[in-house]
Coordinates of N, CA and C in Angstrom, one line a residue:
Chain A
G1 N 2.4 -19.1 -4.5 CA 1.3 -17.6 -4.4 C 2.3 -16.5 -4.9
N2 N 1.6 -15.3 -4.9 CA 2.1 -13.9 -5.3 C 2.8 -13.6 -4.2
S3 N 4.1 -13.1 -4.4 CA 4.8 -12.3 -3.2 C 5.8 -11.5 -3.8
V4 N 6.1 -10.6 -2.8 CA 7.1 -9.4 -3.2 C 8.1 -9.3 -1.9
T5 N 9.3 -9.4 -2.5 CA 10.7 -9.5 -1.4 C 11.2 -8.1 -1.8
Q6 N 11.7 -7.3 -0.4 CA 12.5 -6.0 -0.9 C 13.6 -6.2 0.3
M7 N 14.7 -5.6 -0.1 CA 15.7 -5.5 0.7 C 15.5 -5.0 1.8
E8 N 16.2 -5.5 3.1 CA 15.8 -4.8 4.4 C 16.4 -3.6 4.7
G9 N 15.8 -2.7 5.2 CA 16.4 -1.4 5.9 C 16.9 -1.4 7.5
P10 N 17.0 -0.3 7.8 CA 16.9 1.0 7.1 C 18.2 1.3 6.4
V11 N 18.0 2.0 5.2 CA 19.1 2.5 4.2 C 19.3 4.0 4.6
T12 N 20.6 4.2 5.0 CA 21.1 5.6 5.3 C 22.1 6.0 4.5
L13 N 21.8 7.2 3.5 CA 22.7 7.5 2.6 C 23.0 9.1 3.1
S14 N 24.0 9.5 2.3 CA 24.3 11.0 2.4 C 23.7 11.7 1.3
E15 N 23.4 12.9 1.6 CA 22.9 13.8 0.3 C 23.7 13.8 -0.9
E16 N 22.8 13.4 -2.1 CA 23.4 13.4 -3.3 C 24.0 12.1 -3.7
A17 N 24.1 10.9 -2.8 CA 24.4 9.7 -2.9 C 23.4 9.0 -3.9
F18 N 24.0 7.8 -4.6 CA 23.1 7.1 -5.4 C 22.3 5.9 -4.5
L19 N 21.0 5.8 -5.0 CA 20.1 4.9 -4.5 C 19.8 3.7 -5.0
T20 N 19.8 2.7 -4.6 CA 19.3 1.4 -5.2 C 18.5 0.6 -3.9
I21 N 17.1 0.3 -4.3 CA 16.4 -0.4 -3.3 C 16.0 -1.7 -4.1
N22 N 16.5 -2.9 -3.7 CA 16.2 -3.9 -4.6 C 14.4 -4.6 -4.1
C23 N 14.0 -5.1 -5.4 CA 12.8 -5.7 -5.2 C 12.6 -7.0 -6.0
T24 N 12.3 -8.0 -5.6 CA 12.0 -9.3 -6.7 C 10.5 -9.7 -6.3
Y25 N 10.2 -10.4 -7.2 CA 8.7 -10.9 -7.0 C 8.5 -12.3 -7.3
T26 N 7.4 -12.9 -7.0 CA 7.1 -14.2 -7.5 C 5.3 -14.0 -7.8
A27 N 5.2 -14.5 -9.0 CA 3.9 -13.9 -9.6 C 3.3 -15.0 -10.6
T28 N 2.1 -15.3 -11.0 CA 1.7 -16.0 -12.2 C 1.4 -15.1 -12.9
G29 N 1.5 -15.6 -14.3 CA 1.3 -14.7 -15.6 C 2.1 -13.3 -15.5
Y30 N 1.5 -12.3 -16.0 CA 2.3 -11.0 -16.2 C 1.7 -9.7 -15.3
P31 N 2.4 -9.7 -14.2 CA 1.8 -8.8 -13.1 C 2.2 -7.4 -13.5
S32 N 1.6 -6.5 -12.9 CA 1.7 -5.0 -12.9 C 2.6 -4.8 -11.6
L33 N 3.8 -3.9 -11.7 CA 4.6 -3.6 -10.7 C 4.6 -2.0 -10.4
F34 N 4.7 -1.8 -9.1 CA 4.5 -0.6 -8.6 C 5.7 -0.7 -7.3
W35 N 6.0 1.0 -7.3 CA 6.7 1.5 -6.2 C 5.9 2.8 -5.5
Y36 N 5.5 2.5 -4.2 CA 4.6 3.2 -3.5 C 5.6 4.2 -2.4
V37 N 5.5 5.3 -2.1 CA 6.3 5.9 -1.2 C 5.3 6.6 -0.1
Q38 N 6.0 6.4 1.3 CA 5.0 6.9 2.4 C 6.0 7.7 3.5
Y39 N 5.6 9.0 3.3 CA 6.2 10.2 4.1 C 5.8 9.7 5.3
P40 N 6.5 10.4 6.4 CA 6.0 10.1 8.0 C 4.8 10.7 8.2
G41 N 4.1 10.1 8.8 CA 2.6 10.5 9.2 C 1.7 10.4 8.0
E42 N 2.2 10.0 7.0 CA 1.0 10.0 5.9 C 0.7 8.8 5.2
G43 N -0.3 8.8 4.3 CA -0.8 7.5 3.5 C 0.4 7.3 2.3
L44 N 0.2 6.1 1.7 CA 0.9 5.7 0.5 C 0.5 6.6 -0.8
Q45 N 1.6 7.0 -1.4 CA 1.5 7.5 -2.6 C 2.0 6.8 -3.7
L46 N 1.5 6.8 -4.9 CA 1.9 5.9 -6.1 C 3.3 6.7 -6.6
L47 N 4.5 6.2 -6.9 CA 5.7 6.8 -7.0 C 5.9 6.4 -8.7
L48 N 5.8 5.2 -9.0 CA 6.0 4.9 -10.3 C 5.2 3.5 -10.5
K49 N 5.3 3.2 -11.8 CA 4.8 1.8 -12.1 C 5.0 1.4 -13.3
A50 N 5.1 0.0 -13.7 CA 5.1 -0.7 -15.1 C 4.5 -1.7 -15.2
T51 N 3.9 -1.9 -16.5 CA 2.8 -2.9 -16.5 C 3.2 -4.0 -17.6
K52 N 4.6 -4.0 -18.2 CA 4.9 -5.0 -19.0 C 6.6 -5.2 -19.0
A53 N 6.8 -6.3 -19.4 CA 8.4 -6.4 -19.2 C 9.2 -5.5 -20.1
D54 N 10.3 -5.0 -19.5 CA 11.2 -3.9 -20.2 C 10.7 -2.5 -20.2
D55 N 9.5 -2.5 -19.6 CA 8.9 -1.1 -19.1 C 9.8 -0.2 -18.0
K56 N 9.9 0.9 -18.4 CA 10.8 1.9 -17.3 C 9.9 2.7 -16.7
G57 N 9.4 2.6 -15.5 CA 8.6 3.7 -14.7 C 9.5 4.7 -14.2
S58 N 9.1 5.8 -14.2 CA 9.8 7.0 -13.5 C 9.1 8.2 -13.1
N59 N 9.7 8.8 -12.2 CA 9.0 9.9 -11.6 C 9.8 10.7 -10.4
K60 N 9.7 11.9 -10.4 CA 10.7 12.6 -9.4 C 12.1 12.4 -9.5
G61 N 12.8 11.8 -10.6 CA 14.2 11.5 -10.4 C 14.4 10.0 -10.0
F62 N 13.2 9.1 -9.5 CA 13.5 7.7 -9.7 C 13.1 7.1 -10.7
E63 N 13.6 5.9 -10.8 CA 13.5 5.0 -12.1 C 13.3 3.7 -11.4
A64 N 12.7 2.7 -12.2 CA 12.7 1.3 -11.9 C 12.1 0.6 -13.3
T65 N 12.9 -0.5 -13.6 CA 12.8 -1.2 -15.0 C 12.3 -2.7 -14.5
Y66 N 11.2 -3.0 -15.3 CA 10.5 -4.4 -15.0 C 11.4 -5.3 -16.0
R67 N 12.1 -6.1 -15.2 CA 12.8 -7.0 -15.7 C 12.2 -8.7 -15.5
K68 N 11.8 -9.1 -16.3 CA 11.1 -10.6 -16.1 C 11.8 -11.7 -16.1
E69 N 13.0 -11.5 -16.8 CA 14.1 -12.5 -16.8 C 14.6 -12.9 -15.4
T70 N 14.8 -11.6 -14.5 CA 15.3 -11.7 -13.3 C 14.1 -11.7 -12.1
T71 N 12.8 -11.3 -12.5 CA 11.7 -11.0 -11.8 C 11.9 -10.0 -10.7
S72 N 12.8 -8.9 -11.2 CA 12.8 -8.0 -10.3 C 12.4 -6.5 -10.8
F73 N 12.3 -5.4 -9.9 CA 11.9 -4.0 -10.5 C 12.7 -3.3 -9.3
H74 N 14.0 -3.4 -9.4 CA 14.7 -2.4 -8.5 C 14.5 -0.8 -8.7
L75 N 14.5 -0.1 -7.7 CA 14.1 1.2 -7.6 C 15.6 1.9 -7.3
E76 N 16.0 3.1 -8.2 CA 17.1 4.0 -8.3 C 16.9 5.2 -8.3
K77 N 17.6 6.1 -7.8 CA 17.8 7.5 -8.0 C 19.1 8.0 -8.0
G78 N 19.6 8.8 -8.8 CA 21.1 9.1 -9.0 C 21.5 10.2 -8.0
S79 N 20.7 10.9 -7.3 CA 21.0 11.8 -6.2 C 20.0 12.1 -5.3
V80 N 20.3 11.3 -4.4 CA 19.1 11.7 -3.4 C 19.1 13.0 -2.5
Q81 N 18.0 13.3 -2.1 CA 18.0 14.4 -1.3 C 17.0 14.1 0.1
V82 N 17.5 15.1 0.9 CA 16.9 14.9 2.4 C 15.5 14.7 2.4
S83 N 14.8 15.2 1.5 CA 13.4 15.3 1.4 C 12.9 13.8 0.7
D84 N 13.7 13.1 0.3 CA 13.3 11.7 0.0 C 13.1 10.7 1.2
S85 N 13.6 11.2 2.2 CA 13.5 10.3 3.4 C 12.1 9.7 3.6
A86 N 11.7 8.4 3.5 CA 10.4 8.0 3.7 C 10.5 6.2 3.8
V87 N 9.5 6.0 3.6 CA 9.4 4.3 3.3 C 8.9 4.0 2.2
Y88 N 9.7 3.2 1.5 CA 9.5 2.7 0.1 C 8.9 1.3 0.0
F89 N 7.8 1.0 -0.6 CA 7.2 -0.1 -0.8 C 7.1 -0.7 -2.2
C90 N 7.5 -1.7 -2.5 CA 7.3 -2.3 -3.8 C 6.0 -3.2 -3.9
A91 N 5.2 -3.2 -4.9 CA 4.0 -4.1 -4.8 C 3.7 -4.5 -6.3
L92 N 2.9 -5.5 -6.2 CA 2.3 -6.1 -7.7 C 0.8 -6.3 -7.5
I93 N 0.1 -6.4 -8.9 CA -1.0 -6.8 -9.2 C -0.7 -8.0 -10.1
S94 N -1.2 -9.1 -9.9 CA -1.1 -10.1 -10.5 C -2.3 -10.2 -11.6
S95 N -2.0 -10.7 -12.8 CA -2.8 -10.6 -14.1 C -3.9 -11.7 -13.6
G96 N -3.8 -12.4 -12.7 CA -5.1 -13.3 -12.1 C -5.5 -13.1 -10.9
N97 N -5.6 -11.7 -10.3 CA -5.8 -11.6 -8.9 C -6.9 -10.5 -8.7
T98 N -7.6 -10.3 -9.6 CA -8.8 -9.4 -9.7 C -8.2 -8.0 -8.7
G99 N -7.2 -7.6 -9.2 CA -6.7 -6.4 -9.0 C -6.2 -6.0 -7.5
K100 N -5.9 -7.2 -6.6 CA -5.7 -6.8 -5.3 C -4.2 -6.7 -5.3
L101 N -3.7 -5.6 -4.7 CA -2.4 -5.3 -4.5 C -1.7 -5.9 -3.7
I102 N -0.3 -6.6 -3.7 CA 0.3 -7.3 -3.1 C 1.8 -6.5 -2.4
F103 N 1.9 -6.1 -1.3 CA 3.1 -5.3 -0.8 C 4.3 -6.1 -0.5
G104 N 5.5 -5.6 -0.5 CA 6.6 -6.1 0.0 C 6.7 -5.5 1.6
Q105 N 7.7 -5.8 2.3 CA 7.7 -5.2 3.8 C 8.1 -3.8 4.0
G106 N 8.4 -3.1 2.8 CA 8.7 -1.8 3.1 C 10.4 -1.8 3.4
T107 N 10.9 -0.5 2.7 CA 12.2 -0.3 3.0 C 12.5 1.1 3.5
T108 N 12.9 1.6 4.8 CA 13.1 2.9 5.1 C 14.3 3.3 4.8
L109 N 14.1 4.4 4.1 CA 15.1 5.4 3.6 C 15.4 6.5 4.4
Q110 N 16.8 6.9 4.8 CA 17.0 8.2 5.7 C 18.1 8.6 4.8
V111 N 17.9 10.0 4.6 CA 19.1 10.8 3.8 C 19.4 11.9 4.8
K112 N 20.8 11.7 5.1 CA 21.4 12.7 6.1 C 22.1 13.9 5.3
P113 N 21.9 15.0 5.8 CA 22.6 16.1 5.0 C 24.2 16.0 5.0
Chain B
I1 N -10.9 18.6 -3.3 CA -9.7 17.8 -4.1 C -10.4 16.4 -4.2
A2 N -10.1 15.6 -5.2 CA -10.5 14.3 -5.3 C -9.6 13.3 -4.3
G3 N -10.3 12.5 -3.7 CA -9.5 11.4 -3.1 C -10.3 10.7 -1.9
I4 N -9.6 10.2 -0.9 CA -10.3 9.3 0.0 C -10.0 10.0 1.5
T5 N -11.2 10.0 2.1 CA -11.5 10.4 3.5 C -11.5 9.5 4.3
Q6 N -10.6 9.3 5.5 CA -10.8 8.3 6.5 C -11.0 9.0 7.8
A7 N -11.7 8.5 8.6 CA -12.2 9.1 10.0 C -12.5 7.7 10.9
P8 N -12.2 8.0 12.2 CA -11.3 9.1 12.8 C -9.7 9.1 12.3
T9 N -9.0 10.0 12.4 CA -7.5 10.1 12.2 C -6.9 9.2 13.3
S10 N -7.3 9.2 14.4 CA -6.7 8.2 15.4 C -7.9 7.8 16.7
Q11 N -7.6 6.9 17.4 CA -8.6 6.4 18.4 C -8.0 5.6 19.2
I12 N -8.3 5.9 20.5 CA -8.1 4.8 21.7 C -9.2 4.1 22.1
L13 N -9.2 2.7 21.9 CA -10.5 2.0 22.3 C -10.2 0.9 23.3
A14 N -11.2 0.8 24.1 CA -11.1 -0.2 25.1 C -11.4 -1.8 24.5
A15 N -10.6 -2.7 24.9 CA -10.9 -3.9 24.5 C -12.2 -4.3 24.7
G16 N -12.8 -5.1 23.8 CA -14.1 -5.6 23.9 C -15.4 -4.5 23.2
R17 N -14.9 -3.5 22.9 CA -16.0 -2.5 22.3 C -15.8 -2.7 20.7
R18 N -17.0 -2.2 20.2 CA -17.2 -2.2 19.0 C -16.7 -0.8 18.2
M19 N -16.3 -1.0 17.1 CA -15.5 0.3 16.5 C -15.9 0.3 15.0
T20 N -16.3 1.3 14.4 CA -16.5 1.2 12.9 C -15.4 2.4 12.3
L21 N -14.8 2.1 11.5 CA -13.5 2.9 10.6 C -14.4 3.3 9.4
R22 N -14.4 4.7 9.2 CA -15.1 5.0 8.0 C -14.1 5.7 6.9
C23 N -14.6 5.3 5.5 CA -13.9 5.5 4.3 C -14.9 6.1 3.4
T24 N -14.4 7.0 2.7 CA -15.3 7.6 1.8 C -14.5 8.0 0.3
Q25 N -14.7 7.7 -0.8 CA -13.9 8.3 -1.9 C -14.9 9.1 -2.8
D26 N -14.3 9.9 -3.6 CA -15.3 10.8 -4.3 C -14.7 10.5 -5.8
M27 N -14.0 9.6 -6.2 CA -13.5 9.3 -7.5 C -14.3 8.2 -8.3
R28 N -15.5 7.6 -7.8 CA -16.3 6.8 -8.5 C -15.6 5.7 -8.8
H29 N -14.4 5.2 -7.9 CA -13.7 4.1 -8.2 C -14.8 2.8 -7.9
N30 N -14.5 1.7 -8.7 CA -15.2 0.7 -8.5 C -14.8 -0.2 -7.4
A31 N -13.3 -0.3 -7.2 CA -12.8 -1.4 -6.2 C -12.4 -0.4 -5.1
M32 N -12.5 -1.0 -3.7 CA -11.9 -0.4 -2.5 C -11.4 -1.4 -1.6
Y33 N -10.7 -1.2 -0.6 CA -9.7 -2.0 0.1 C -9.6 -1.4 1.5
W34 N -9.4 -2.4 2.4 CA -8.9 -2.4 3.8 C -7.5 -2.9 4.0
Y35 N -6.5 -2.0 4.5 CA -5.3 -2.6 4.7 C -4.9 -2.2 6.1
R36 N -4.2 -3.1 6.9 CA -3.6 -2.8 8.1 C -2.0 -2.7 8.2
Q37 N -1.4 -1.9 8.4 CA -0.1 -1.7 8.7 C 0.6 -1.9 10.1
D38 N 1.7 -2.7 9.8 CA 2.3 -3.1 10.9 C 3.9 -3.3 10.9
L39 N 4.7 -2.7 12.0 CA 6.0 -2.6 11.6 C 6.7 -4.0 11.3
G40 N 7.5 -4.0 10.3 CA 8.0 -5.3 10.1 C 7.1 -6.1 9.1
L41 N 5.9 -6.0 8.9 CA 5.1 -6.8 8.3 C 4.3 -6.1 7.0
G42 N 4.6 -4.9 6.9 CA 4.3 -4.1 5.7 C 2.8 -3.9 5.6
L43 N 2.1 -3.8 4.5 CA 0.4 -3.7 4.6 C -0.1 -5.1 4.2
R44 N -1.2 -5.5 5.0 CA -1.9 -6.7 4.8 C -3.2 -6.4 4.4
L45 N -3.6 -7.1 3.7 CA -5.0 -6.8 2.9 C -6.1 -7.2 3.9
I46 N -7.1 -6.8 4.5 CA -8.2 -7.2 5.4 C -9.4 -7.6 4.7
H47 N -10.0 -6.9 3.8 CA -11.1 -7.1 3.2 C -11.1 -6.1 1.7
Y48 N -11.8 -6.8 0.9 CA -12.1 -5.6 -0.3 C -13.3 -5.8 -1.0
S49 N -13.7 -4.7 -1.9 CA -14.9 -4.8 -2.5 C -14.6 -4.5 -4.0
N50 N -14.9 -5.4 -4.9 CA -14.6 -5.0 -6.4 C -15.7 -4.2 -7.1
T51 N -16.9 -3.9 -6.4 CA -17.9 -3.3 -6.8 C -18.9 -3.0 -5.9
A52 N -19.9 -2.1 -5.9 CA -20.8 -1.8 -4.9 C -21.6 -3.3 -4.7
G53 N -21.9 -3.5 -3.4 CA -22.9 -4.8 -3.2 C -22.1 -5.9 -3.2
T54 N -20.8 -6.0 -3.3 CA -19.8 -7.1 -3.3 C -18.9 -6.9 -2.2
T55 N -18.3 -8.0 -1.5 CA -17.2 -7.8 -0.7 C -16.4 -8.9 -0.8
G56 N -15.2 -9.2 -0.3 CA -14.2 -10.3 -0.3 C -13.5 -10.5 0.9
K57 N -12.8 -11.4 1.4 CA -11.9 -11.8 2.3 C -10.6 -11.5 1.8
G58 N -9.6 -10.9 2.5 CA -8.2 -10.6 2.2 C -7.4 -11.7 3.0
E59 N -6.2 -11.3 3.4 CA -5.2 -12.0 4.0 C -5.6 -12.2 5.4
V60 N -6.0 -11.1 6.2 CA -6.2 -11.2 7.5 C -7.6 -10.5 7.9
P61 N -8.5 -11.2 7.6 CA -10.0 -11.1 7.6 C -10.7 -11.1 9.3
D62 N -10.0 -12.2 10.0 CA -10.5 -12.3 11.2 C -10.8 -11.0 12.2
G63 N -11.9 -11.2 12.9 CA -12.3 -10.1 13.7 C -12.8 -8.8 13.1
Y64 N -12.9 -8.8 11.7 CA -13.2 -7.7 11.1 C -14.3 -7.8 10.0
S65 N -15.3 -6.8 9.7 CA -16.2 -7.1 8.7 C -16.5 -5.8 8.0
V66 N -16.9 -5.7 6.7 CA -17.1 -4.6 5.8 C -18.4 -4.6 5.1
S67 N -18.9 -3.5 4.7 CA -20.0 -3.3 3.6 C -19.7 -2.6 2.6
R68 N -20.6 -2.8 1.6 CA -20.3 -1.6 0.4 C -22.0 -1.4 0.0
A69 N -22.7 -0.8 0.7 CA -23.9 -0.3 0.1 C -23.9 0.5 -1.1
N70 N -22.9 1.4 -1.3 CA -22.8 2.1 -2.4 C -21.2 2.4 -2.9
T71 N -21.3 3.0 -3.9 CA -19.9 3.2 -4.7 C -18.7 3.9 -3.6
D72 N -19.4 4.9 -3.0 CA -18.4 5.9 -2.2 C -18.0 5.3 -0.8
D73 N -18.8 4.5 -0.2 CA -18.6 4.3 1.3 C -18.0 2.8 1.3
F74 N -17.2 2.7 2.3 CA -16.6 1.3 2.6 C -16.2 1.2 4.0
P75 N -17.1 1.1 5.0 CA -16.8 1.0 6.5 C -16.3 -0.2 6.8
L76 N -15.3 -0.1 7.8 CA -14.7 -1.6 8.3 C -15.0 -1.2 9.8
T77 N -15.8 -2.6 10.4 CA -16.1 -2.7 11.6 C -15.4 -3.9 12.3
L78 N -14.9 -3.4 13.5 CA -14.3 -4.4 14.7 C -15.3 -4.7 15.6
A79 N -15.9 -5.9 15.7 CA -17.1 -6.3 16.5 C -16.8 -6.1 17.9
S80 N -15.7 -6.7 18.2 CA -15.1 -6.5 19.6 C -13.8 -6.7 19.5
A81 N -13.2 -5.4 19.8 CA -11.6 -5.1 19.7 C -10.9 -5.9 20.5
V82 N -9.7 -6.3 20.2 CA -8.7 -7.0 20.7 C -7.4 -6.1 20.5
P83 N -6.4 -6.5 21.8 CA -5.2 -5.6 21.6 C -4.3 -5.7 20.2
S84 N -4.5 -7.0 19.8 CA -3.8 -7.4 18.7 C -4.2 -6.7 17.2
Q85 N -5.4 -5.9 17.4 CA -5.9 -5.1 16.4 C -5.4 -3.7 16.2
T86 N -4.6 -3.4 17.4 CA -4.0 -2.2 17.5 C -2.9 -2.0 16.1
S87 N -3.0 -1.1 15.3 CA -2.6 -1.0 14.2 C -2.6 0.5 13.3
V88 N -2.2 0.8 12.2 CA -2.6 1.9 11.3 C -3.5 1.3 10.2
Y89 N -4.6 1.7 10.0 CA -5.6 1.2 9.1 C -5.6 2.2 7.7
F90 N -5.4 1.6 6.6 CA -5.5 2.3 5.2 C -7.0 2.0 4.6
C91 N -7.4 2.9 4.2 CA -8.4 2.5 3.1 C -7.8 3.0 1.6
A92 N -8.1 2.2 0.5 CA -7.7 2.4 -0.8 C -8.8 2.3 -1.8
S93 N -8.7 2.9 -2.9 CA -9.5 2.6 -3.8 C -8.9 2.5 -5.3
S94 N -9.6 1.8 -6.4 CA -8.9 1.8 -7.4 C -10.0 1.4 -8.6
P95 N -9.6 2.2 -9.8 CA -10.7 2.1 -10.9 C -10.8 0.6 -11.3
G96 N -9.9 -0.3 -10.8 CA -9.9 -1.8 -11.2 C -9.4 -2.0 -12.4
D97 N -8.3 -1.1 -12.9 CA -7.7 -1.5 -14.5 C -6.3 -1.9 -14.1
R98 N -5.8 -2.3 -12.9 CA -4.4 -2.5 -12.6 C -3.6 -1.4 -12.7
G99 N -4.2 -0.2 -12.6 CA -3.3 0.9 -12.7 C -2.8 1.5 -11.5
G100 N -3.1 0.9 -10.4 CA -2.6 1.5 -9.0 C -3.8 2.1 -8.2
Y101 N -3.6 2.0 -7.1 CA -4.4 2.6 -6.1 C -4.2 4.0 -5.5
T102 N -5.4 4.6 -4.9 CA -5.2 6.0 -4.3 C -5.6 5.4 -2.8
F103 N -4.8 6.1 -1.9 CA -4.9 5.7 -0.5 C -5.2 6.9 0.5
G104 N -6.1 6.6 1.7 CA -6.4 7.4 2.4 C -5.3 7.8 3.4
S105 N -5.4 8.8 4.2 CA -4.4 9.1 5.0 C -4.1 8.2 6.3
G106 N -5.2 7.4 6.6 CA -4.9 6.2 7.8 C -5.9 6.5 8.6
T107 N -6.1 5.6 9.7 CA -6.6 5.6 11.2 C -5.8 4.9 12.1
R108 N -4.9 5.8 13.1 CA -4.2 4.8 13.9 C -5.1 4.4 15.2
L109 N -5.0 3.1 15.2 CA -6.1 2.5 16.2 C -5.2 2.0 17.3
T110 N -5.4 2.3 18.7 CA -4.9 1.6 19.7 C -5.8 0.9 20.5
V111 N -5.8 -0.2 20.7 CA -6.9 -1.0 21.6 C -6.2 -1.6 22.9
V112 N -6.9 -0.9 23.9 CA -5.9 -1.3 25.5 C -6.9 -2.0 26.3

């Protein structure tokens, strides 16, 4: 079946450090891939997305590239800020799944000044 | 501001009681979803509706029911609450084009 696996957290970084959060997936066909962010006490917000192989999604300094050969969609940011502290979810919509979004477990990022 | 409104924001409920969580969207999205979020388990789909008048079961539907009488509203009902239903519940909607979801702010439910 379809699934998403994220690296376990929490991830703790100093301000201005480089961030990578790993995400791999299992899906039939050609899924759309997403990263959502959840700030403390809030709902989920779409951070970025990619809908086909080799697409790069980007937003607010975050980037992720859809790698079909490695079934991965790793999230990266060159210089994190304290305000980036949140929970990050990788997710997919399978081409044959009538639009249902399947989430990874989430990775908590804590950025210290 | 376009989006999803969930109510209540939080609730403490006695076990065995009936409870309806409300969800309303103003974006005219076809599809709507209910998820529960539990620590270490991420978000799990409870029920969904691809269009008004239709509903379907997700990954964890037992103990929950939904209805979709119109495009805007998608209430989630717990017929007889149990402590294992303590969770944060998120409603979401999508235009159905695999472009991503819009989420509400959540309802924190505690069943005691």
